mmCIF file with all atom_site columns, C-alpha atoms in Angstrom:
data_model
loop_
_atom_site.group_PDB
_atom_site.id
_atom_site.type_symbol
_atom_site.label_atom_id
_atom_site.label_alt_id
_atom_site.label_comp_id
_atom_site.label_asym_id
_atom_site.label_entity_id
_atom_site.label_seq_id
_atom_site.pdbx_PDB_ins_code
_atom_site.Cartn_x
_atom_site.Cartn_y
_atom_site.Cartn_z
_atom_site.occupancy
_atom_site.B_iso_or_equiv
_atom_site.pdbx_formal_charge
_atom_site.auth_seq_id
_atom_site.auth_comp_id
_atom_site.auth_asym_id
_atom_site.auth_atom_id
_atom_site.pdbx_PDB_model_num
ATOM 1   C CA . MET A 1 1   ? 105.993 -79.596  65.150 1.00 0.00 ? 1   MET A CA 1
ATOM 2   C CA . GLY A 1 2   ? 105.487 -82.212  62.133 1.00 0.00 ? 2   GLY A CA 1
ATOM 3   C CA . LEU A 1 3   ? 103.416 -81.728  59.395 1.00 0.00 ? 3   LEU A CA 1
ATOM 4   C CA . ILE A 1 4   ? 100.351 -79.910  59.014 1.00 0.00 ? 4   ILE A CA 1
ATOM 5   C CA . PHE A 1 5   ? 97.589  -80.183  55.985 1.00 0.00 ? 5   PHE A CA 1
ATOM 6   C CA . ASN A 1 6   ? 97.051  -76.910  54.349 1.00 0.00 ? 6   ASN A CA 1
ATOM 7   C CA . PRO A 1 7   ? 94.181  -75.278  55.752 1.00 0.00 ? 7   PRO A CA 1
ATOM 8   C CA . ASN A 1 8   ? 94.286  -72.958  52.277 1.00 0.00 ? 8   ASN A CA 1
ATOM 9   C CA . LEU A 1 9   ? 93.861  -76.110  50.121 1.00 0.00 ? 9   LEU A CA 1
ATOM 10  C CA . TYR A 1 10  ? 90.706  -77.753  49.325 1.00 0.00 ? 10  TYR A CA 1
ATOM 11  C CA . PRO A 1 11  ? 91.311  -81.970  49.840 1.00 0.00 ? 11  PRO A CA 1
ATOM 12  C CA . PRO A 1 12  ? 91.463  -83.118  46.758 1.00 0.00 ? 12  PRO A CA 1
ATOM 13  C CA . SER A 1 13  ? 88.310  -85.928  48.076 1.00 0.00 ? 13  SER A CA 1
ATOM 14  C CA . GLY A 1 14  ? 86.493  -83.526  49.748 1.00 0.00 ? 14  GLY A CA 1
ATOM 15  C CA . TYR A 1 15  ? 86.423  -82.626  54.031 1.00 0.00 ? 15  TYR A CA 1
ATOM 16  C CA . ILE A 1 16  ? 86.517  -86.071  54.701 1.00 0.00 ? 16  ILE A CA 1
ATOM 17  C CA . PHE A 1 17  ? 87.668  -88.415  57.444 1.00 0.00 ? 17  PHE A CA 1
ATOM 18  C CA . GLN A 1 18  ? 87.744  -91.751  58.122 1.00 0.00 ? 18  GLN A CA 1
ATOM 19  C CA . ASP A 1 19  ? 87.705  -92.650  62.198 1.00 0.00 ? 19  ASP A CA 1
ATOM 20  C CA . ALA A 1 20  ? 89.492  -95.958  63.356 1.00 0.00 ? 20  ALA A CA 1
ATOM 21  C CA . ASP A 1 21  ? 86.199  -97.868  63.619 1.00 0.00 ? 21  ASP A CA 1
ATOM 22  C CA . GLY A 1 22  ? 85.278  -97.241  59.506 1.00 0.00 ? 22  GLY A CA 1
ATOM 23  C CA . THR A 1 23  ? 83.080  -94.269  60.145 1.00 0.00 ? 23  THR A CA 1
ATOM 24  C CA . LYS A 1 24  ? 83.041  -91.600  57.186 1.00 0.00 ? 24  LYS A CA 1
ATOM 25  C CA . PHE A 1 25  ? 82.550  -88.060  58.107 1.00 0.00 ? 25  PHE A CA 1
ATOM 26  C CA . ARG A 1 26  ? 81.810  -85.587  55.324 1.00 0.00 ? 26  ARG A CA 1
ATOM 27  C CA . GLY A 1 27  ? 81.438  -81.910  56.120 1.00 0.00 ? 27  GLY A CA 1
ATOM 28  C CA . GLU A 1 28  ? 81.537  -78.488  54.692 1.00 0.00 ? 28  GLU A CA 1
ATOM 29  C CA . SER A 1 29  ? 84.445  -77.554  56.666 1.00 0.00 ? 29  SER A CA 1
ATOM 30  C CA . TRP A 1 30  ? 87.440  -79.347  58.918 1.00 0.00 ? 30  TRP A CA 1
ATOM 31  C CA . ARG A 1 31  ? 85.830  -77.374  61.445 1.00 0.00 ? 31  ARG A CA 1
ATOM 32  C CA . ASP A 1 32  ? 82.246  -79.689  60.860 1.00 0.00 ? 32  ASP A CA 1
ATOM 33  C CA . VAL A 1 33  ? 83.880  -82.774  60.294 1.00 0.00 ? 33  VAL A CA 1
ATOM 34  C CA . ARG A 1 34  ? 85.365  -81.878  63.652 1.00 0.00 ? 34  ARG A CA 1
ATOM 35  C CA . ARG A 1 35  ? 81.986  -81.478  65.220 1.00 0.00 ? 35  ARG A CA 1
ATOM 36  C CA . GLN A 1 36  ? 80.596  -84.509  63.797 1.00 0.00 ? 36  GLN A CA 1
ATOM 37  C CA . ILE A 1 37  ? 83.360  -86.725  64.880 1.00 0.00 ? 37  ILE A CA 1
ATOM 38  C CA . ALA A 1 38  ? 82.821  -85.027  68.828 1.00 0.00 ? 38  ALA A CA 1
ATOM 39  C CA . GLU A 1 39  ? 79.366  -85.593  67.998 1.00 0.00 ? 39  GLU A CA 1
ATOM 40  C CA . TYR A 1 40  ? 79.594  -89.307  67.347 1.00 0.00 ? 40  TYR A CA 1
ATOM 41  C CA . ARG A 1 41  ? 82.050  -90.293  70.006 1.00 0.00 ? 41  ARG A CA 1
ATOM 42  C CA . ALA A 1 42  ? 80.240  -88.930  72.633 1.00 0.00 ? 42  ALA A CA 1
ATOM 43  C CA . ARG A 1 43  ? 77.171  -89.961  71.988 1.00 0.00 ? 43  ARG A CA 1
ATOM 44  C CA . ASN A 1 44  ? 78.765  -93.607  71.370 1.00 0.00 ? 44  ASN A CA 1
ATOM 45  C CA . GLY A 1 45  ? 80.650  -92.961  74.974 1.00 0.00 ? 45  GLY A CA 1
ATOM 46  C CA . MET A 1 46  ? 84.005  -93.395  73.058 1.00 0.00 ? 46  MET A CA 1
ATOM 47  C CA . PRO A 1 47  ? 87.216  -91.778  74.119 1.00 0.00 ? 47  PRO A CA 1
ATOM 48  C CA . ALA A 1 48  ? 87.069  -87.919  72.723 1.00 0.00 ? 48  ALA A CA 1
ATOM 49  C CA . GLY A 1 49  ? 90.654  -88.096  71.350 1.00 0.00 ? 49  GLY A CA 1
ATOM 50  C CA . ASP A 1 50  ? 91.793  -85.278  69.482 1.00 0.00 ? 50  ASP A CA 1
ATOM 51  C CA . PRO A 1 51  ? 90.214  -85.157  66.182 1.00 0.00 ? 51  PRO A CA 1
ATOM 52  C CA . GLU A 1 52  ? 91.868  -81.874  64.785 1.00 0.00 ? 52  GLU A CA 1
ATOM 53  C CA . ALA A 1 53  ? 95.383  -83.561  65.096 1.00 0.00 ? 53  ALA A CA 1
ATOM 54  C CA . GLU A 1 54  ? 93.475  -87.621  63.773 1.00 0.00 ? 54  GLU A CA 1
ATOM 55  C CA . ILE A 1 55  ? 92.185  -85.597  60.784 1.00 0.00 ? 55  ILE A CA 1
ATOM 56  C CA . ASN A 1 56  ? 95.064  -83.994  60.109 1.00 0.00 ? 56  ASN A CA 1
ATOM 57  C CA . ALA A 1 57  ? 97.404  -87.239  60.232 1.00 0.00 ? 57  ALA A CA 1
ATOM 58  C CA . GLN A 1 58  ? 95.064  -88.836  57.974 1.00 0.00 ? 58  GLN A CA 1
ATOM 59  C CA . GLN A 1 59  ? 95.291  -86.269  55.917 1.00 0.00 ? 59  GLN A CA 1
ATOM 60  C CA . CYS A 1 60  ? 98.765  -85.480  55.285 1.00 0.00 ? 60  CYS A CA 1
ATOM 61  C CA . ALA A 1 61  ? 99.730  -89.675  55.100 1.00 0.00 ? 61  ALA A CA 1
ATOM 62  C CA . GLN A 1 62  ? 97.136  -89.513  51.941 1.00 0.00 ? 62  GLN A CA 1
ATOM 63  C CA . THR A 1 63  ? 98.478  -86.371  50.626 1.00 0.00 ? 63  THR A CA 1
ATOM 64  C CA . PRO A 1 64  ? 101.641 -85.405  51.721 1.00 0.00 ? 64  PRO A CA 1
ATOM 65  C CA . GLY A 1 65  ? 102.296 -82.930  48.788 1.00 0.00 ? 65  GLY A CA 1
ATOM 66  C CA . LEU A 1 66  ? 99.573  -80.529  50.632 1.00 0.00 ? 66  LEU A CA 1
ATOM 67  C CA . CYS A 1 67  ? 100.992 -80.461  54.228 1.00 0.00 ? 67  CYS A CA 1
ATOM 68  C CA . HIS A 1 68  ? 103.910 -78.444  55.105 1.00 0.00 ? 68  HIS A CA 1
ATOM 69  C CA . GLY A 1 69  ? 106.372 -78.252  58.506 1.00 0.00 ? 69  GLY A CA 1
ATOM 70  C CA . ASP A 1 70  ? 108.893 -80.681  59.932 1.00 0.00 ? 70  ASP A CA 1
ATOM 71  C CA . LYS A 1 71  ? 109.799 -84.343  59.107 1.00 0.00 ? 71  LYS A CA 1
ATOM 72  C CA . PRO A 1 72  ? 107.018 -85.648  61.690 1.00 0.00 ? 72  PRO A CA 1
ATOM 73  C CA . VAL A 1 73  ? 108.843 -87.062  64.686 1.00 0.00 ? 73  VAL A CA 1
ATOM 74  C CA . PRO A 1 74  ? 108.133 -90.493  65.439 1.00 0.00 ? 74  PRO A CA 1
ATOM 75  C CA . VAL A 1 75  ? 105.804 -91.042  68.517 1.00 0.00 ? 75  VAL A CA 1
ATOM 76  C CA . ARG A 1 76  ? 105.128 -93.575  71.054 1.00 0.00 ? 76  ARG A CA 1
ATOM 77  C CA . THR A 1 77  ? 102.010 -93.964  71.687 1.00 0.00 ? 77  THR A CA 1
ATOM 78  C CA . THR A 1 78  ? 100.577 -97.130  73.628 1.00 0.00 ? 78  THR A CA 1
ATOM 79  C CA . ASN A 1 79  ? 97.769  -99.564  72.138 1.00 0.00 ? 79  ASN A CA 1
ATOM 80  C CA . SER A 1 80  ? 94.821  -98.527  73.965 1.00 0.00 ? 80  SER A CA 1
ATOM 81  C CA . GLY A 1 81  ? 93.282  -96.620  71.670 1.00 0.00 ? 81  GLY A CA 1
ATOM 82  C CA . THR A 1 82  ? 95.692  -96.164  68.721 1.00 0.00 ? 82  THR A CA 1
ATOM 83  C CA . ASN A 1 83  ? 94.887  -96.973  65.306 1.00 0.00 ? 83  ASN A CA 1
ATOM 84  C CA . GLY A 1 84  ? 97.452  -99.191  63.645 1.00 0.00 ? 84  GLY A CA 1
ATOM 85  C CA . ASN A 1 85  ? 96.855  -97.864  60.163 1.00 0.00 ? 85  ASN A CA 1
ATOM 86  C CA . GLU A 1 86  ? 97.417  -94.272  61.584 1.00 0.00 ? 86  GLU A CA 1
ATOM 87  C CA . ARG A 1 87  ? 100.990 -95.219  62.764 1.00 0.00 ? 87  ARG A CA 1
ATOM 88  C CA . VAL A 1 88  ? 101.487 -97.011  59.550 1.00 0.00 ? 88  VAL A CA 1
ATOM 89  C CA . MET A 1 89  ? 100.826 -94.287  57.585 1.00 0.00 ? 89  MET A CA 1
ATOM 90  C CA . ASN A 1 90  ? 101.982 -91.840  59.146 1.00 0.00 ? 90  ASN A CA 1
ATOM 91  C CA . TRP A 1 91  ? 105.703 -93.995  58.977 1.00 0.00 ? 91  TRP A CA 1
ATOM 92  C CA . LEU A 1 92  ? 104.798 -93.905  55.345 1.00 0.00 ? 92  LEU A CA 1
ATOM 93  C CA . GLY A 1 93  ? 103.992 -90.811  54.883 1.00 0.00 ? 93  GLY A CA 1
ATOM 94  C CA . SER A 1 94  ? 107.139 -89.630  56.589 1.00 0.00 ? 94  SER A CA 1
ATOM 95  C CA . ILE A 1 95  ? 109.482 -92.110  54.548 1.00 0.00 ? 95  ILE A CA 1
ATOM 96  C CA . LEU A 1 96  ? 107.901 -90.397  51.490 1.00 0.00 ? 96  LEU A CA 1
ATOM 97  C CA . ILE A 1 97  ? 108.732 -87.198  52.500 1.00 0.00 ? 97  ILE A CA 1
ATOM 98  C CA . SER A 1 98  ? 112.126 -88.013  53.343 1.00 0.00 ? 98  SER A CA 1
ATOM 99  C CA . ARG A 1 99  ? 112.330 -89.885  50.044 1.00 0.00 ? 99  ARG A CA 1
ATOM 100 C CA . ARG A 1 100 ? 111.028 -86.555  47.856 1.00 0.00 ? 100 ARG A CA 1
ATOM 101 C CA . GLN A 1 101 ? 113.359 -83.926  49.981 1.00 0.00 ? 101 GLN A CA 1
ATOM 102 C CA . ASN A 1 102 ? 116.699 -85.801  50.326 1.00 0.00 ? 102 ASN A CA 1
ATOM 103 C CA . GLY A 1 103 ? 116.422 -88.960  48.256 1.00 0.00 ? 103 GLY A CA 1
ATOM 104 C CA . THR A 1 104 ? 116.662 -90.893  51.541 1.00 0.00 ? 104 THR A CA 1
ATOM 105 C CA . PRO A 1 105 ? 116.851 -93.926  52.692 1.00 0.00 ? 105 PRO A CA 1
ATOM 106 C CA . ALA A 1 106 ? 117.959 -95.698  50.091 1.00 0.00 ? 106 ALA A CA 1
ATOM 107 C CA . VAL A 1 107 ? 117.103 -99.563  48.903 1.00 0.00 ? 107 VAL A CA 1
ATOM 108 C CA . VAL A 1 108 ? 119.294 -102.688 49.959 1.00 0.00 ? 108 VAL A CA 1
ATOM 109 C CA . ASP A 1 109 ? 120.133 -105.321 47.906 1.00 0.00 ? 109 ASP A CA 1
ATOM 110 C CA . LYS A 1 110 ? 117.493 -108.276 47.347 1.00 0.00 ? 110 LYS A CA 1
ATOM 111 C CA . SER A 1 111 ? 119.028 -110.609 49.764 1.00 0.00 ? 111 SER A CA 1
ATOM 112 C CA . THR A 1 112 ? 119.362 -108.634 52.859 1.00 0.00 ? 112 THR A CA 1
ATOM 113 C CA . ALA A 1 113 ? 115.694 -107.785 52.233 1.00 0.00 ? 113 ALA A CA 1
ATOM 114 C CA . ARG A 1 114 ? 115.123 -111.619 51.897 1.00 0.00 ? 114 ARG A CA 1
ATOM 115 C CA . GLU A 1 115 ? 117.225 -111.877 55.291 1.00 0.00 ? 115 GLU A CA 1
ATOM 116 C CA . ARG A 1 116 ? 115.228 -109.017 56.999 1.00 0.00 ? 116 ARG A CA 1
ATOM 117 C CA . ALA A 1 117 ? 111.421 -110.526 56.168 1.00 0.00 ? 117 ALA A CA 1
ATOM 118 C CA . ALA A 1 118 ? 112.378 -113.480 57.256 1.00 0.00 ? 118 ALA A CA 1
ATOM 119 C CA . ILE A 1 119 ? 112.984 -112.040 61.205 1.00 0.00 ? 119 ILE A CA 1
ATOM 120 C CA . CYS A 1 120 ? 109.687 -109.694 60.927 1.00 0.00 ? 120 CYS A CA 1
ATOM 121 C CA . ALA A 1 121 ? 107.638 -113.522 59.500 1.00 0.00 ? 121 ALA A CA 1
ATOM 122 C CA . LEU A 1 122 ? 108.182 -115.197 63.131 1.00 0.00 ? 122 LEU A CA 1
ATOM 123 C CA . CYS A 1 123 ? 108.291 -112.008 65.097 1.00 0.00 ? 123 CYS A CA 1
ATOM 124 C CA . SER A 1 124 ? 105.796 -111.957 67.586 1.00 0.00 ? 124 SER A CA 1
ATOM 125 C CA . ARG A 1 125 ? 105.594 -107.967 67.763 1.00 0.00 ? 125 ARG A CA 1
ATOM 126 C CA . GLN A 1 126 ? 103.642 -108.197 64.234 1.00 0.00 ? 126 GLN A CA 1
ATOM 127 C CA . ARG A 1 127 ? 100.518 -106.670 63.848 1.00 0.00 ? 127 ARG A CA 1
ATOM 128 C CA . ALA A 1 128 ? 97.990  -106.593 61.276 1.00 0.00 ? 128 ALA A CA 1
ATOM 129 C CA . LEU A 1 129 ? 96.138  -103.791 59.561 1.00 0.00 ? 129 LEU A CA 1
ATOM 130 C CA . SER A 1 130 ? 92.473  -103.293 60.147 1.00 0.00 ? 130 SER A CA 1
ATOM 131 C CA . ALA A 1 131 ? 90.541  -103.951 57.045 1.00 0.00 ? 131 ALA A CA 1
ATOM 132 C CA . ALA A 1 132 ? 87.696  -101.580 58.143 1.00 0.00 ? 132 ALA A CA 1
ATOM 133 C CA . CYS A 1 133 ? 89.122  -98.644  56.673 1.00 0.00 ? 133 CYS A CA 1
ATOM 134 C CA . ASP A 1 134 ? 89.681  -99.198  52.501 1.00 0.00 ? 134 ASP A CA 1
ATOM 135 C CA . ALA A 1 135 ? 91.309  -95.859  51.889 1.00 0.00 ? 135 ALA A CA 1
ATOM 136 C CA . CYS A 1 136 ? 93.650  -96.502  54.850 1.00 0.00 ? 136 CYS A CA 1
ATOM 137 C CA . LEU A 1 137 ? 94.260  -99.710  52.526 1.00 0.00 ? 137 LEU A CA 1
ATOM 138 C CA . ASN A 1 138 ? 94.862  -98.027  49.860 1.00 0.00 ? 138 ASN A CA 1
ATOM 139 C CA . THR A 1 139 ? 97.008  -95.241  50.560 1.00 0.00 ? 139 THR A CA 1
ATOM 140 C CA . ILE A 1 140 ? 99.333  -97.816  52.256 1.00 0.00 ? 140 ILE A CA 1
ATOM 141 C CA . ARG A 1 141 ? 99.384  -100.545 48.891 1.00 0.00 ? 141 ARG A CA 1
ATOM 142 C CA . ASP A 1 142 ? 100.212 -96.800  47.089 1.00 0.00 ? 142 ASP A CA 1
ATOM 143 C CA . SER A 1 143 ? 102.769 -95.445  49.325 1.00 0.00 ? 143 SER A CA 1
ATOM 144 C CA . ARG A 1 144 ? 104.635 -99.055  49.098 1.00 0.00 ? 144 ARG A CA 1
ATOM 145 C CA . LYS A 1 145 ? 104.875 -99.044  45.603 1.00 0.00 ? 145 LYS A CA 1
ATOM 146 C CA . ALA A 1 146 ? 105.775 -95.539  45.063 1.00 0.00 ? 146 ALA A CA 1
ATOM 147 C CA . ILE A 1 147 ? 108.604 -96.539  48.288 1.00 0.00 ? 147 ILE A CA 1
ATOM 148 C CA . LEU A 1 148 ? 109.579 -99.257  45.981 1.00 0.00 ? 148 LEU A CA 1
ATOM 149 C CA . GLY A 1 149 ? 109.750 -97.895  42.586 1.00 0.00 ? 149 GLY A CA 1
ATOM 150 C CA . GLY A 1 150 ? 107.104 -100.132 41.401 1.00 0.00 ? 150 GLY A CA 1
ATOM 151 C CA . GLU A 1 151 ? 109.331 -103.226 41.792 1.00 0.00 ? 151 GLU A CA 1
ATOM 152 C CA . LYS A 1 152 ? 107.558 -106.234 44.374 1.00 0.00 ? 152 LYS A CA 1
ATOM 153 C CA . PRO A 1 153 ? 108.400 -106.289 47.575 1.00 0.00 ? 153 PRO A CA 1
ATOM 154 C CA . VAL A 1 154 ? 110.026 -109.488 48.563 1.00 0.00 ? 154 VAL A CA 1
ATOM 155 C CA . HIS A 1 155 ? 107.467 -110.337 51.386 1.00 0.00 ? 155 HIS A CA 1
ATOM 156 C CA . GLU A 1 156 ? 104.111 -109.097 50.659 1.00 0.00 ? 156 GLU A CA 1
ATOM 157 C CA . ALA A 1 157 ? 102.227 -111.149 53.571 1.00 0.00 ? 157 ALA A CA 1
ATOM 158 C CA . LEU A 1 158 ? 104.318 -109.346 56.431 1.00 0.00 ? 158 LEU A CA 1
ATOM 159 C CA . HIS A 1 159 ? 102.232 -107.407 59.003 1.00 0.00 ? 159 HIS A CA 1
ATOM 160 C CA . THR A 1 160 ? 103.210 -103.498 60.659 1.00 0.00 ? 160 THR A CA 1
ATOM 161 C CA . CYS A 1 161 ? 105.670 -103.355 64.176 1.00 0.00 ? 161 CYS A CA 1
ATOM 162 C CA . GLY A 1 162 ? 103.645 -103.264 67.080 1.00 0.00 ? 162 GLY A CA 1
ATOM 163 C CA . VAL A 1 163 ? 106.743 -101.359 68.215 1.00 0.00 ? 163 VAL A CA 1
ATOM 164 C CA . LEU A 1 164 ? 107.345 -98.528  65.413 1.00 0.00 ? 164 LEU A CA 1
ATOM 165 C CA . GLY A 1 165 ? 104.318 -98.387  63.709 1.00 0.00 ? 165 GLY A CA 1
ATOM 166 C CA . GLU A 1 166 ? 106.446 -98.821  60.500 1.00 0.00 ? 166 GLU A CA 1
ATOM 167 C CA . ASP A 1 167 ? 105.057 -101.146 57.397 1.00 0.00 ? 167 ASP A CA 1
ATOM 168 C CA . CYS A 1 168 ? 107.433 -104.422 57.316 1.00 0.00 ? 168 CYS A CA 1
ATOM 169 C CA . VAL A 1 169 ? 106.816 -105.401 53.376 1.00 0.00 ? 169 VAL A CA 1
ATOM 170 C CA . SER A 1 170 ? 108.239 -101.713 53.329 1.00 0.00 ? 170 SER A CA 1
ATOM 171 C CA . SER A 1 171 ? 110.743 -101.477 55.796 1.00 0.00 ? 171 SER A CA 1
ATOM 172 C CA . VAL A 1 172 ? 112.982 -104.689 55.447 1.00 0.00 ? 172 VAL A CA 1
ATOM 173 C CA . HIS A 1 173 ? 114.149 -102.946 51.964 1.00 0.00 ? 173 HIS A CA 1
ATOM 174 C CA . LEU A 1 174 ? 115.234 -100.032 53.136 1.00 0.00 ? 174 LEU A CA 1
ATOM 175 C CA . ASP A 1 175 ? 118.182 -98.319  54.648 1.00 0.00 ? 175 ASP A CA 1
ATOM 176 C CA . LEU A 1 176 ? 117.331 -97.369  57.923 1.00 0.00 ? 176 LEU A CA 1
ATOM 177 C CA . ALA A 1 177 ? 118.969 -96.577  61.371 1.00 0.00 ? 177 ALA A CA 1
ATOM 178 C CA . PRO A 1 178 ? 119.321 -99.371  64.271 1.00 0.00 ? 178 PRO A CA 1
ATOM 179 C CA . VAL A 1 179 ? 116.839 -98.096  67.126 1.00 0.00 ? 179 VAL A CA 1
ATOM 180 C CA . ALA A 1 180 ? 117.287 -98.389  70.791 1.00 0.00 ? 180 ALA A CA 1
ATOM 181 C CA . ASP A 1 181 ? 114.584 -99.887  71.870 1.00 0.00 ? 181 ASP A CA 1
ATOM 182 C CA . PRO A 1 182 ? 114.079 -102.492 74.661 1.00 0.00 ? 182 PRO A CA 1
ATOM 183 C CA . GLU A 1 183 ? 110.726 -103.852 73.435 1.00 0.00 ? 183 GLU A CA 1
ATOM 184 C CA . LEU A 1 184 ? 112.211 -104.774 70.115 1.00 0.00 ? 184 LEU A CA 1
ATOM 185 C CA . PRO A 1 185 ? 112.912 -108.485 69.947 1.00 0.00 ? 185 PRO A CA 1
ATOM 186 C CA . GLY A 1 186 ? 117.023 -109.533 70.530 1.00 0.00 ? 186 GLY A CA 1
ATOM 187 C CA . ASN A 1 187 ? 116.986 -111.130 66.719 1.00 0.00 ? 187 ASN A CA 1
ATOM 188 C CA . CYS A 1 188 ? 115.477 -107.654 65.402 1.00 0.00 ? 188 CYS A CA 1
ATOM 189 C CA . TRP A 1 189 ? 116.943 -106.385 62.460 1.00 0.00 ? 189 TRP A CA 1
ATOM 190 C CA . ARG A 1 190 ? 116.172 -102.722 63.355 1.00 0.00 ? 190 ARG A CA 1
ATOM 191 C CA . ARG A 1 191 ? 117.014 -103.090 67.128 1.00 0.00 ? 191 ARG A CA 1
ATOM 192 C CA . GLN A 1 192 ? 120.453 -101.364 67.889 1.00 0.00 ? 192 GLN A CA 1
ATOM 193 C CA . LYS A 1 193 ? 122.845 -103.974 69.361 1.00 0.00 ? 193 LYS A CA 1
#
């Protein structure tokens, strides 16, 4: 099922959604915001998408404490129409929730983090975040600080993993299980050998 923003709670910033192209929608209710998004996308010949799921994902990434349900399962998506910032915020949100609930994942030592960062820095799968969404970038920055406990990352210039949707600045520091994914390069530290 994944996390769902509690509809009985008023969002701290109000009923606001920022689309992948940077357009902000503000309404009197989530229904009003969904209507605005649908009309805007139809007017501009954009794919309809799933405004309800997109709003939910953005709200739960920004305020995971106001969401309920199961920890989100990583979703494989294609790059067509995928917002990289949203994928990373969902990943960061799931890490923060796991930290709060279970105290996992643990942090690895700095030398291991540096070795991993060196691999990621040269990886062709690195994808830059979109600068069109200031709120997204602030959320990502704040999430990194919370995950790393205020410690400075070993490599702040890393981008996100285009395959896994992870924030590499954070992930190189975490004790994460290997992933069996043939799209990951052979030398990737996240790839199951």
